[in-house]
PDB file of C-alpha atoms in Angstrom:
ATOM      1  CA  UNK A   1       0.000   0.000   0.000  1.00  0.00           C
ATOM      2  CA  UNK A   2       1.620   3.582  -0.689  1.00  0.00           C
ATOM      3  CA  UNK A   3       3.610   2.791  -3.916  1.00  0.00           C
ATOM      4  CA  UNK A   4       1.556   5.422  -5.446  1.00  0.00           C
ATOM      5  CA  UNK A   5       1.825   7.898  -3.232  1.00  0.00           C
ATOM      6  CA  UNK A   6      -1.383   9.361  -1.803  1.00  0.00           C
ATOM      7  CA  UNK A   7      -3.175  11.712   0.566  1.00  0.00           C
ATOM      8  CA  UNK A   8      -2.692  11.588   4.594  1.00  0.00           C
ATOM      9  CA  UNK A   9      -3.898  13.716   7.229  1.00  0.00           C
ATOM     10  CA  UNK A  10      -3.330  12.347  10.860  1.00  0.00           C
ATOM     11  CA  UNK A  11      -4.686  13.472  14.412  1.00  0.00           C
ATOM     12  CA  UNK A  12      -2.095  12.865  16.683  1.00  0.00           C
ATOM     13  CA  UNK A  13      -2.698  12.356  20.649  1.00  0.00           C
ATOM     14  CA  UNK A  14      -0.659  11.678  23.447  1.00  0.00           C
ATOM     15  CA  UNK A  15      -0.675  10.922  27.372  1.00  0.00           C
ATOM     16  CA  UNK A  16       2.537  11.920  29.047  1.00  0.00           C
ATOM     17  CA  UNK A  17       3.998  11.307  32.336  1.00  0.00           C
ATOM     18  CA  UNK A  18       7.007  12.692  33.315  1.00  0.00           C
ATOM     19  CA  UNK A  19       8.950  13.112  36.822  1.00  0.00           C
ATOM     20  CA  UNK A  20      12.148  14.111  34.975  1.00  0.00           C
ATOM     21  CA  UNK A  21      14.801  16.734  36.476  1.00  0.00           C
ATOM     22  CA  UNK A  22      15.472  18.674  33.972  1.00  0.00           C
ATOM     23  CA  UNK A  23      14.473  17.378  30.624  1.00  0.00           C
ATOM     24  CA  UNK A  24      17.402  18.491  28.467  1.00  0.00           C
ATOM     25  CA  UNK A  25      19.734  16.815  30.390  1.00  0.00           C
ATOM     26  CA  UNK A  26      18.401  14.471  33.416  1.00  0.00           C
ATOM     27  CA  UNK A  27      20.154  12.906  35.963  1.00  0.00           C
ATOM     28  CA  UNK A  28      16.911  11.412  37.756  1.00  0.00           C
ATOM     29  CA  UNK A  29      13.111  10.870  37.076  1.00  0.00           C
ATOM     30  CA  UNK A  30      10.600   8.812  34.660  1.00  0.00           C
ATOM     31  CA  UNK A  31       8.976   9.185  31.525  1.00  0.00           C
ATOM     32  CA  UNK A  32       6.092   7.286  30.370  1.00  0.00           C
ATOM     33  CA  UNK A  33       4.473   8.085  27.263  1.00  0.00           C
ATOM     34  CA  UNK A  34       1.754   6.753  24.806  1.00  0.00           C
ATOM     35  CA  UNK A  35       1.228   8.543  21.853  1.00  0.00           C
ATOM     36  CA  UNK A  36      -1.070   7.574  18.700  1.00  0.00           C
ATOM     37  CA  UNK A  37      -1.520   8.559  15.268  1.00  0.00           C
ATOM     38  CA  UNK A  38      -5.099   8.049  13.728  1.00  0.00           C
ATOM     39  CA  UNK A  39      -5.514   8.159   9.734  1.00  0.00           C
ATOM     40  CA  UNK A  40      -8.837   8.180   8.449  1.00  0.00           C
ATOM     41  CA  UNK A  41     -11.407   8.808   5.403  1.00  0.00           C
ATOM     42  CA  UNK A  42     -13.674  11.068   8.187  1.00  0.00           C
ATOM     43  CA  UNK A  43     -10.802  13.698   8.394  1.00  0.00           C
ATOM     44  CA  UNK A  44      -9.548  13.928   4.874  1.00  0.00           C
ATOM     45  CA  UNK A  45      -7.122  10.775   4.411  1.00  0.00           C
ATOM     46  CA  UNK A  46      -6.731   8.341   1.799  1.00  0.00           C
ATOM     47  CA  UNK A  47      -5.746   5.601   4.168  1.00  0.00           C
ATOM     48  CA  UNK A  48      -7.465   4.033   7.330  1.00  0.00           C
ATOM     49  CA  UNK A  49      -4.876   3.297   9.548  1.00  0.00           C
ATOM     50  CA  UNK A  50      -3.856   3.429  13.594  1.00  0.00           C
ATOM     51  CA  UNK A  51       0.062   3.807  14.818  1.00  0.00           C
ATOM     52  CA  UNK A  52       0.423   3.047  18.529  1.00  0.00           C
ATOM     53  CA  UNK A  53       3.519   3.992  20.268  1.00  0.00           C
ATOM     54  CA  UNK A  54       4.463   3.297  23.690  1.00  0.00           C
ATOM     55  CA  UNK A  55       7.599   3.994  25.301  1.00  0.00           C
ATOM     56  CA  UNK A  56       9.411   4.375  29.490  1.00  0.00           C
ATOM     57  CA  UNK A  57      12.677   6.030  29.630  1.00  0.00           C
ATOM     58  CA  UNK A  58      14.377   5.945  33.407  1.00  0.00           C
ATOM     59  CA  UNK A  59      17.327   8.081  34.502  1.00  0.00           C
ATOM     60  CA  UNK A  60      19.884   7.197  37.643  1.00  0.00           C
ATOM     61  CA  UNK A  61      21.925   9.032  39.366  1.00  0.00           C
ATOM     62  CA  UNK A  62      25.220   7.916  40.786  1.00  0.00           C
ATOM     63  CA  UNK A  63      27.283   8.376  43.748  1.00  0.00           C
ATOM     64  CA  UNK A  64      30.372   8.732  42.108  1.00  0.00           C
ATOM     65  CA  UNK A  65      32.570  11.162  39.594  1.00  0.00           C
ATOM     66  CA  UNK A  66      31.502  14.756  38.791  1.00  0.00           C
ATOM     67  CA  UNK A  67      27.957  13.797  37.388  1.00  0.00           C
ATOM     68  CA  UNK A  68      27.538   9.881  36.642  1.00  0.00           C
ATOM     69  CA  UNK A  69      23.777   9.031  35.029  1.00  0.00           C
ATOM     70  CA  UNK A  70      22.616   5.626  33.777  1.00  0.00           C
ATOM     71  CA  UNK A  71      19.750   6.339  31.401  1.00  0.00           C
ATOM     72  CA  UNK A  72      17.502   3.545  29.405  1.00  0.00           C
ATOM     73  CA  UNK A  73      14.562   3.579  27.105  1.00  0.00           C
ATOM     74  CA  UNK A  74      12.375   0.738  25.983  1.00  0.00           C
ATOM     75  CA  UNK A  75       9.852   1.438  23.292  1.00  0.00           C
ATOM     76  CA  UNK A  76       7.450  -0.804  21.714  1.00  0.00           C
ATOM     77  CA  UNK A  77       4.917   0.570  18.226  1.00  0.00           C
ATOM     78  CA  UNK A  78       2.908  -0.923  15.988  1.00  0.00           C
ATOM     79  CA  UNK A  79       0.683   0.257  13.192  1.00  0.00           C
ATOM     80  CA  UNK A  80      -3.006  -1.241  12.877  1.00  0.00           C
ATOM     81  CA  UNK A  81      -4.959  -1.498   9.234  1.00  0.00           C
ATOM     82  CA  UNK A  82      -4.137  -3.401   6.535  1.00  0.00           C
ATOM     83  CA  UNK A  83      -4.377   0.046   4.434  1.00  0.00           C
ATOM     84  CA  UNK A  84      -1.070   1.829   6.239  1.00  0.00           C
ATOM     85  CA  UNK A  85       1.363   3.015   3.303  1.00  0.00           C
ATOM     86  CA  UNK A  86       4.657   1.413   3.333  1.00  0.00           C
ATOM     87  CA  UNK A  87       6.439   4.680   4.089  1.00  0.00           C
ATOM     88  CA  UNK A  88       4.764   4.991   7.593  1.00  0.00           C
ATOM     89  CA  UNK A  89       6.057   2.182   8.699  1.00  0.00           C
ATOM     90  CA  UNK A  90       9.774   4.586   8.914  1.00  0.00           C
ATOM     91  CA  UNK A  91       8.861   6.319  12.255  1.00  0.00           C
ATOM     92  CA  UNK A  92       7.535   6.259  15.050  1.00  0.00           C
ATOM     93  CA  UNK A  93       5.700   9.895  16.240  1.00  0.00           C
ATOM     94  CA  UNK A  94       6.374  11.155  20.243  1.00  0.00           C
ATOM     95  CA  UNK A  95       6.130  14.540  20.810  1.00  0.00           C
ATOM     96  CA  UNK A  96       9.425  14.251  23.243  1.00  0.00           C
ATOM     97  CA  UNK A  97      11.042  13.514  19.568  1.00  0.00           C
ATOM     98  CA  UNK A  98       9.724  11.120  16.833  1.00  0.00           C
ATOM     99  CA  UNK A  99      12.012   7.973  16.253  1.00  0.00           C
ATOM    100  CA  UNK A 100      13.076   6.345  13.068  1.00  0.00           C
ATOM    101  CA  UNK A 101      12.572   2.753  13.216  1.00  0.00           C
ATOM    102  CA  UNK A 102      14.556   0.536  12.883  1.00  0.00           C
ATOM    103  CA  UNK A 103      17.802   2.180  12.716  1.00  0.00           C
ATOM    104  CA  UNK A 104      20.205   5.297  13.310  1.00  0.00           C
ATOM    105  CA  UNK A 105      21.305   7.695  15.956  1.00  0.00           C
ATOM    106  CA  UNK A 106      17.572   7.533  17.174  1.00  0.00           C
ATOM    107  CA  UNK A 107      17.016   3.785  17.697  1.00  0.00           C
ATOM    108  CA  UNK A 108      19.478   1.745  16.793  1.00  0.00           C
ATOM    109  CA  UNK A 109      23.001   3.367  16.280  1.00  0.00           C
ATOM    110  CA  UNK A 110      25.562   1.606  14.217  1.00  0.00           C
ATOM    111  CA  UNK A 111      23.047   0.754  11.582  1.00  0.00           C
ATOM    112  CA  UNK A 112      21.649   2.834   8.733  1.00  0.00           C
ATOM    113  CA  UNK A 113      18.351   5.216   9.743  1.00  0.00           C
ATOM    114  CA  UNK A 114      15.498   3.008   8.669  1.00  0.00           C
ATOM    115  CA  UNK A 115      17.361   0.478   8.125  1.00  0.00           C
ATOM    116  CA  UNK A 116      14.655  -2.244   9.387  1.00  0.00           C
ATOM    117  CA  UNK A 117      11.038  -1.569   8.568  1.00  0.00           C
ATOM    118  CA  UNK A 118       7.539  -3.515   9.625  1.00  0.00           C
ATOM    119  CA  UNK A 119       3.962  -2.901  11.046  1.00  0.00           C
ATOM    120  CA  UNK A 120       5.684  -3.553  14.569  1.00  0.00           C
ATOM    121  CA  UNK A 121       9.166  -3.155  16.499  1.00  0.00           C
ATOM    122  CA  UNK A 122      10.427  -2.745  20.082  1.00  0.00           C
ATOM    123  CA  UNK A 123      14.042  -1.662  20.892  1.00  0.00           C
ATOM    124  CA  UNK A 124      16.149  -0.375  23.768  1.00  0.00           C
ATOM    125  CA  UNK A 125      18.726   1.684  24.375  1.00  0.00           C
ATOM    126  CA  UNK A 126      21.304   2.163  27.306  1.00  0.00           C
ATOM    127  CA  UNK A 127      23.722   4.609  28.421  1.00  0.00           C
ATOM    128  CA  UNK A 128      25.886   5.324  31.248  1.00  0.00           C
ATOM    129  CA  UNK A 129      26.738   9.207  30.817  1.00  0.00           C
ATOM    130  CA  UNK A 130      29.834  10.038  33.141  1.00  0.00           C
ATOM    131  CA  UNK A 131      30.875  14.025  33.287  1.00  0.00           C
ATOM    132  CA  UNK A 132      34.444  14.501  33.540  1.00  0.00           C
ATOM    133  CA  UNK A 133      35.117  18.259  33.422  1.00  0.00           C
ATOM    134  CA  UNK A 134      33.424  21.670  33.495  1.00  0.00           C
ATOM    135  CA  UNK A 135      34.762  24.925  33.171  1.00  0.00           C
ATOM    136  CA  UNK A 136      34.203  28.746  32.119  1.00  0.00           C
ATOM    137  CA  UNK A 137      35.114  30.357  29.163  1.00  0.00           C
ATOM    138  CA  UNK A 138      34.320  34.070  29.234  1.00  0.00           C
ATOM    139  CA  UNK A 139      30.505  34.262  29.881  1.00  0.00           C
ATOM    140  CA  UNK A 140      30.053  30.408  28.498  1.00  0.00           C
ATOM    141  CA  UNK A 141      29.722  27.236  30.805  1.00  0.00           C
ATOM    142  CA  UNK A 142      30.864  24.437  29.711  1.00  0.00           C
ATOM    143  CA  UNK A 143      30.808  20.831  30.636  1.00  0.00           C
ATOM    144  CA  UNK A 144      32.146  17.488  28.662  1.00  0.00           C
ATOM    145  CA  UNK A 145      31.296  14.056  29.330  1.00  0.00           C
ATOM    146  CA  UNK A 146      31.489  10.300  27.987  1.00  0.00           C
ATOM    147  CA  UNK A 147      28.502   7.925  27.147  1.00  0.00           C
ATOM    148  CA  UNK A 148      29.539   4.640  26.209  1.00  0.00           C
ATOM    149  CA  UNK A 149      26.169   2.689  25.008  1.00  0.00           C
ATOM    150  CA  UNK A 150      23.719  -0.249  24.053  1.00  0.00           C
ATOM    151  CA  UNK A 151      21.107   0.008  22.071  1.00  0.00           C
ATOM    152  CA  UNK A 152      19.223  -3.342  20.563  1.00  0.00           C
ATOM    153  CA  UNK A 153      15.784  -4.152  18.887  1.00  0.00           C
ATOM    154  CA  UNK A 154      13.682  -6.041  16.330  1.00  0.00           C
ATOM    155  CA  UNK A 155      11.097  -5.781  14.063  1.00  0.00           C
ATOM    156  CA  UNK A 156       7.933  -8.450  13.381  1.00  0.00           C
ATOM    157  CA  UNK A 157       4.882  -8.198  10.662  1.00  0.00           C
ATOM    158  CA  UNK A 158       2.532  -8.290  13.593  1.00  0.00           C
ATOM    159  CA  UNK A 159       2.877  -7.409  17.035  1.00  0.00           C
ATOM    160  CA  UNK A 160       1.939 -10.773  18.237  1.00  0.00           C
ATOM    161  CA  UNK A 161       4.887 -11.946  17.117  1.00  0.00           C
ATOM    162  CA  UNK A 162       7.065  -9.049  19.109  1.00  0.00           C
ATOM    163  CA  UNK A 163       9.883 -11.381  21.049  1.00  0.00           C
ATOM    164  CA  UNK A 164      13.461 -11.656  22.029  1.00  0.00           C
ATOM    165  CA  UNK A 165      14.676 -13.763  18.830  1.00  0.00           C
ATOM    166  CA  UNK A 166      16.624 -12.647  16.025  1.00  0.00           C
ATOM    167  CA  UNK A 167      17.859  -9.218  17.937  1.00  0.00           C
ATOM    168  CA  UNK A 168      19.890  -6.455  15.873  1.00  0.00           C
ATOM    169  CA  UNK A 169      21.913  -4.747  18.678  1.00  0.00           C
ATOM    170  CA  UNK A 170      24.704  -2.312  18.151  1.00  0.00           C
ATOM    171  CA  UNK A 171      27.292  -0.663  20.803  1.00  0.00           C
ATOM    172  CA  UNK A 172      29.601   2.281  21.132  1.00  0.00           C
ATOM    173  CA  UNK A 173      30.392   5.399  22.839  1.00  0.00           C
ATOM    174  CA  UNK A 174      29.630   9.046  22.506  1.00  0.00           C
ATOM    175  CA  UNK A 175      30.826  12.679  23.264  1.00  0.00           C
ATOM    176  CA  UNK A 176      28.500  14.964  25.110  1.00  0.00           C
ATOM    177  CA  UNK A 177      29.659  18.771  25.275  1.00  0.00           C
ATOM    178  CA  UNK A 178      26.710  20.897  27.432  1.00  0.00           C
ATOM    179  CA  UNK A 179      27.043  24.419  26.524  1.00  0.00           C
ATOM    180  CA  UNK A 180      24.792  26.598  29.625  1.00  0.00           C
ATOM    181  CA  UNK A 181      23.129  22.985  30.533  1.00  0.00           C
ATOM    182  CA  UNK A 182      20.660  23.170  28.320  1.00  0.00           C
ATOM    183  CA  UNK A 183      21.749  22.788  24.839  1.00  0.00           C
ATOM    184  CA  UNK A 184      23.490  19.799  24.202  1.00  0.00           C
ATOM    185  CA  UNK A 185      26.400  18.664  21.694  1.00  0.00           C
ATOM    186  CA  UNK A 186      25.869  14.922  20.911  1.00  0.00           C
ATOM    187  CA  UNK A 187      28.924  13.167  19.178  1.00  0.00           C
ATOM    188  CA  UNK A 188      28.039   9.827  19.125  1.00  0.00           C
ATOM    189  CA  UNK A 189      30.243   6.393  17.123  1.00  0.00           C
ATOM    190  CA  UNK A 190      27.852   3.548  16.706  1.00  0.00           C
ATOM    191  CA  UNK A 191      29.124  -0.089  15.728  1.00  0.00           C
ATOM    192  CA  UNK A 192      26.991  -3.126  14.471  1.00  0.00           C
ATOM    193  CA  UNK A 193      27.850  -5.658  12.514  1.00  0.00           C
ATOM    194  CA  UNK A 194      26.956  -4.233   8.865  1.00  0.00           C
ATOM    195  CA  UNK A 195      28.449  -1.346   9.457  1.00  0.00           C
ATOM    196  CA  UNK A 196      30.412   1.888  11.777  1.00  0.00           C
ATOM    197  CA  UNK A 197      28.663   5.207  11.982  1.00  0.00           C
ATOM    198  CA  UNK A 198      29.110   8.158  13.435  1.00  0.00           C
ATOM    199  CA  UNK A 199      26.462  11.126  14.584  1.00  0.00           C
ATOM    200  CA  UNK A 200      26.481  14.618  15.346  1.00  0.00           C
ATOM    201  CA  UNK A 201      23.323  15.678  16.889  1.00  0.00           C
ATOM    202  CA  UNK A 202      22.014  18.292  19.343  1.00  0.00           C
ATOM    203  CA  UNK A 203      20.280  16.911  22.217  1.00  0.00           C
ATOM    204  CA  UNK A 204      20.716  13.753  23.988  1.00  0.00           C
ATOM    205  CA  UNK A 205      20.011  10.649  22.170  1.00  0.00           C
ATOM    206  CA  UNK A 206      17.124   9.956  24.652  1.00  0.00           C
TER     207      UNK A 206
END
């Protein structure tokens, strides 16, 4: 469905909960989200289809080094209707930051963005960010840190058939520069099997 191209208007939705710190940059707190996207005929679109998205991220702080933070996400999404275009099936929508599945400095780093498409995934990712300096220049504060990660997932036709066989998973380590705490350089080198990438990015990966 899609190869043709077509009309699409979606209503998205979401229900958030979120205990985090400081959400640029955490060091401790939930979030829970679940967010949908709903494409119909009754509000203008040429396909009838349903993309569920569900995801927990959870952020640690430890007693150790400047600032040490183990963060993880797990997110699970799945489209409904047999009429979904092919080319929804490359992300995932959350209004903390839609996700291309499956694949790139999003999901799965290492791999190529999109690099593993279906109706359904899950995937997880897992950091351990450790600050090691921070310092003044002029008006500017700066702080630098390390994030050596994990990130693994899968993708299935249906959601049924979501388990823990046949796992893509990737690992590597990343660069984090915080410029006035809340923007954030990402600098990330992602290794899998296929293939060695690396990201520049603002924002934390998660």
């Amino acid at each position: 469905s899609g190869l043709e191209g077509g009309w699409i208007s979606i209503l998205q939705t979401a229900l958030i909960f979120d205990t985090r710190d400081f959400e640029p940059d955490p060091t401790k707190g939930y979030y829970f989200e679940v967010a949908n996207e709903y494409s119909s005929n009754l509000i203008g679109s040429q396909f009838n289809f349903n993309k569920l998205f569900l995801q927990g991220k959870g952020f640690w702080k430890l007693p150790f080094g400047k600032r040490t933070v183990v963060a993880s996400r797990i997110g699970m999404g799945t489209i409904f209707g047999s009429e979904a275009p092919f080319f929804e099936f490359q992300d995932q929508w959350s209004p903390d930051g839609s996700i291309n599945a499956l694949g790139g400095k999003q999901s799965l780093r290492g791999y190529r963005a999109n690099r593993f498409l279906a109706r359904s995934m899950w995937f997880t990712n897992l950091e351990l960010r450790y600050r090691f300096l921070e310092t003044k220049l002029g008006k500017q504060r700066f702080a630098f840190g390390v994030a050596p990660f994990f990130d693994a997932g899968t993708v299935r036709d249906r959601w049924q058939d979501l388990n823990f066989t046949k796992i893509k998973f990737s690992y590597g380590a990343g660069l984090r520069i915080a410029w006035n705490q809340s923007t954030i350089l990402s600098f990330d080198y992602g290794k899998s099997k296929e293939d060695g990438l690396f990201y520049i990015g603002i924002g934390q990966a998660f």
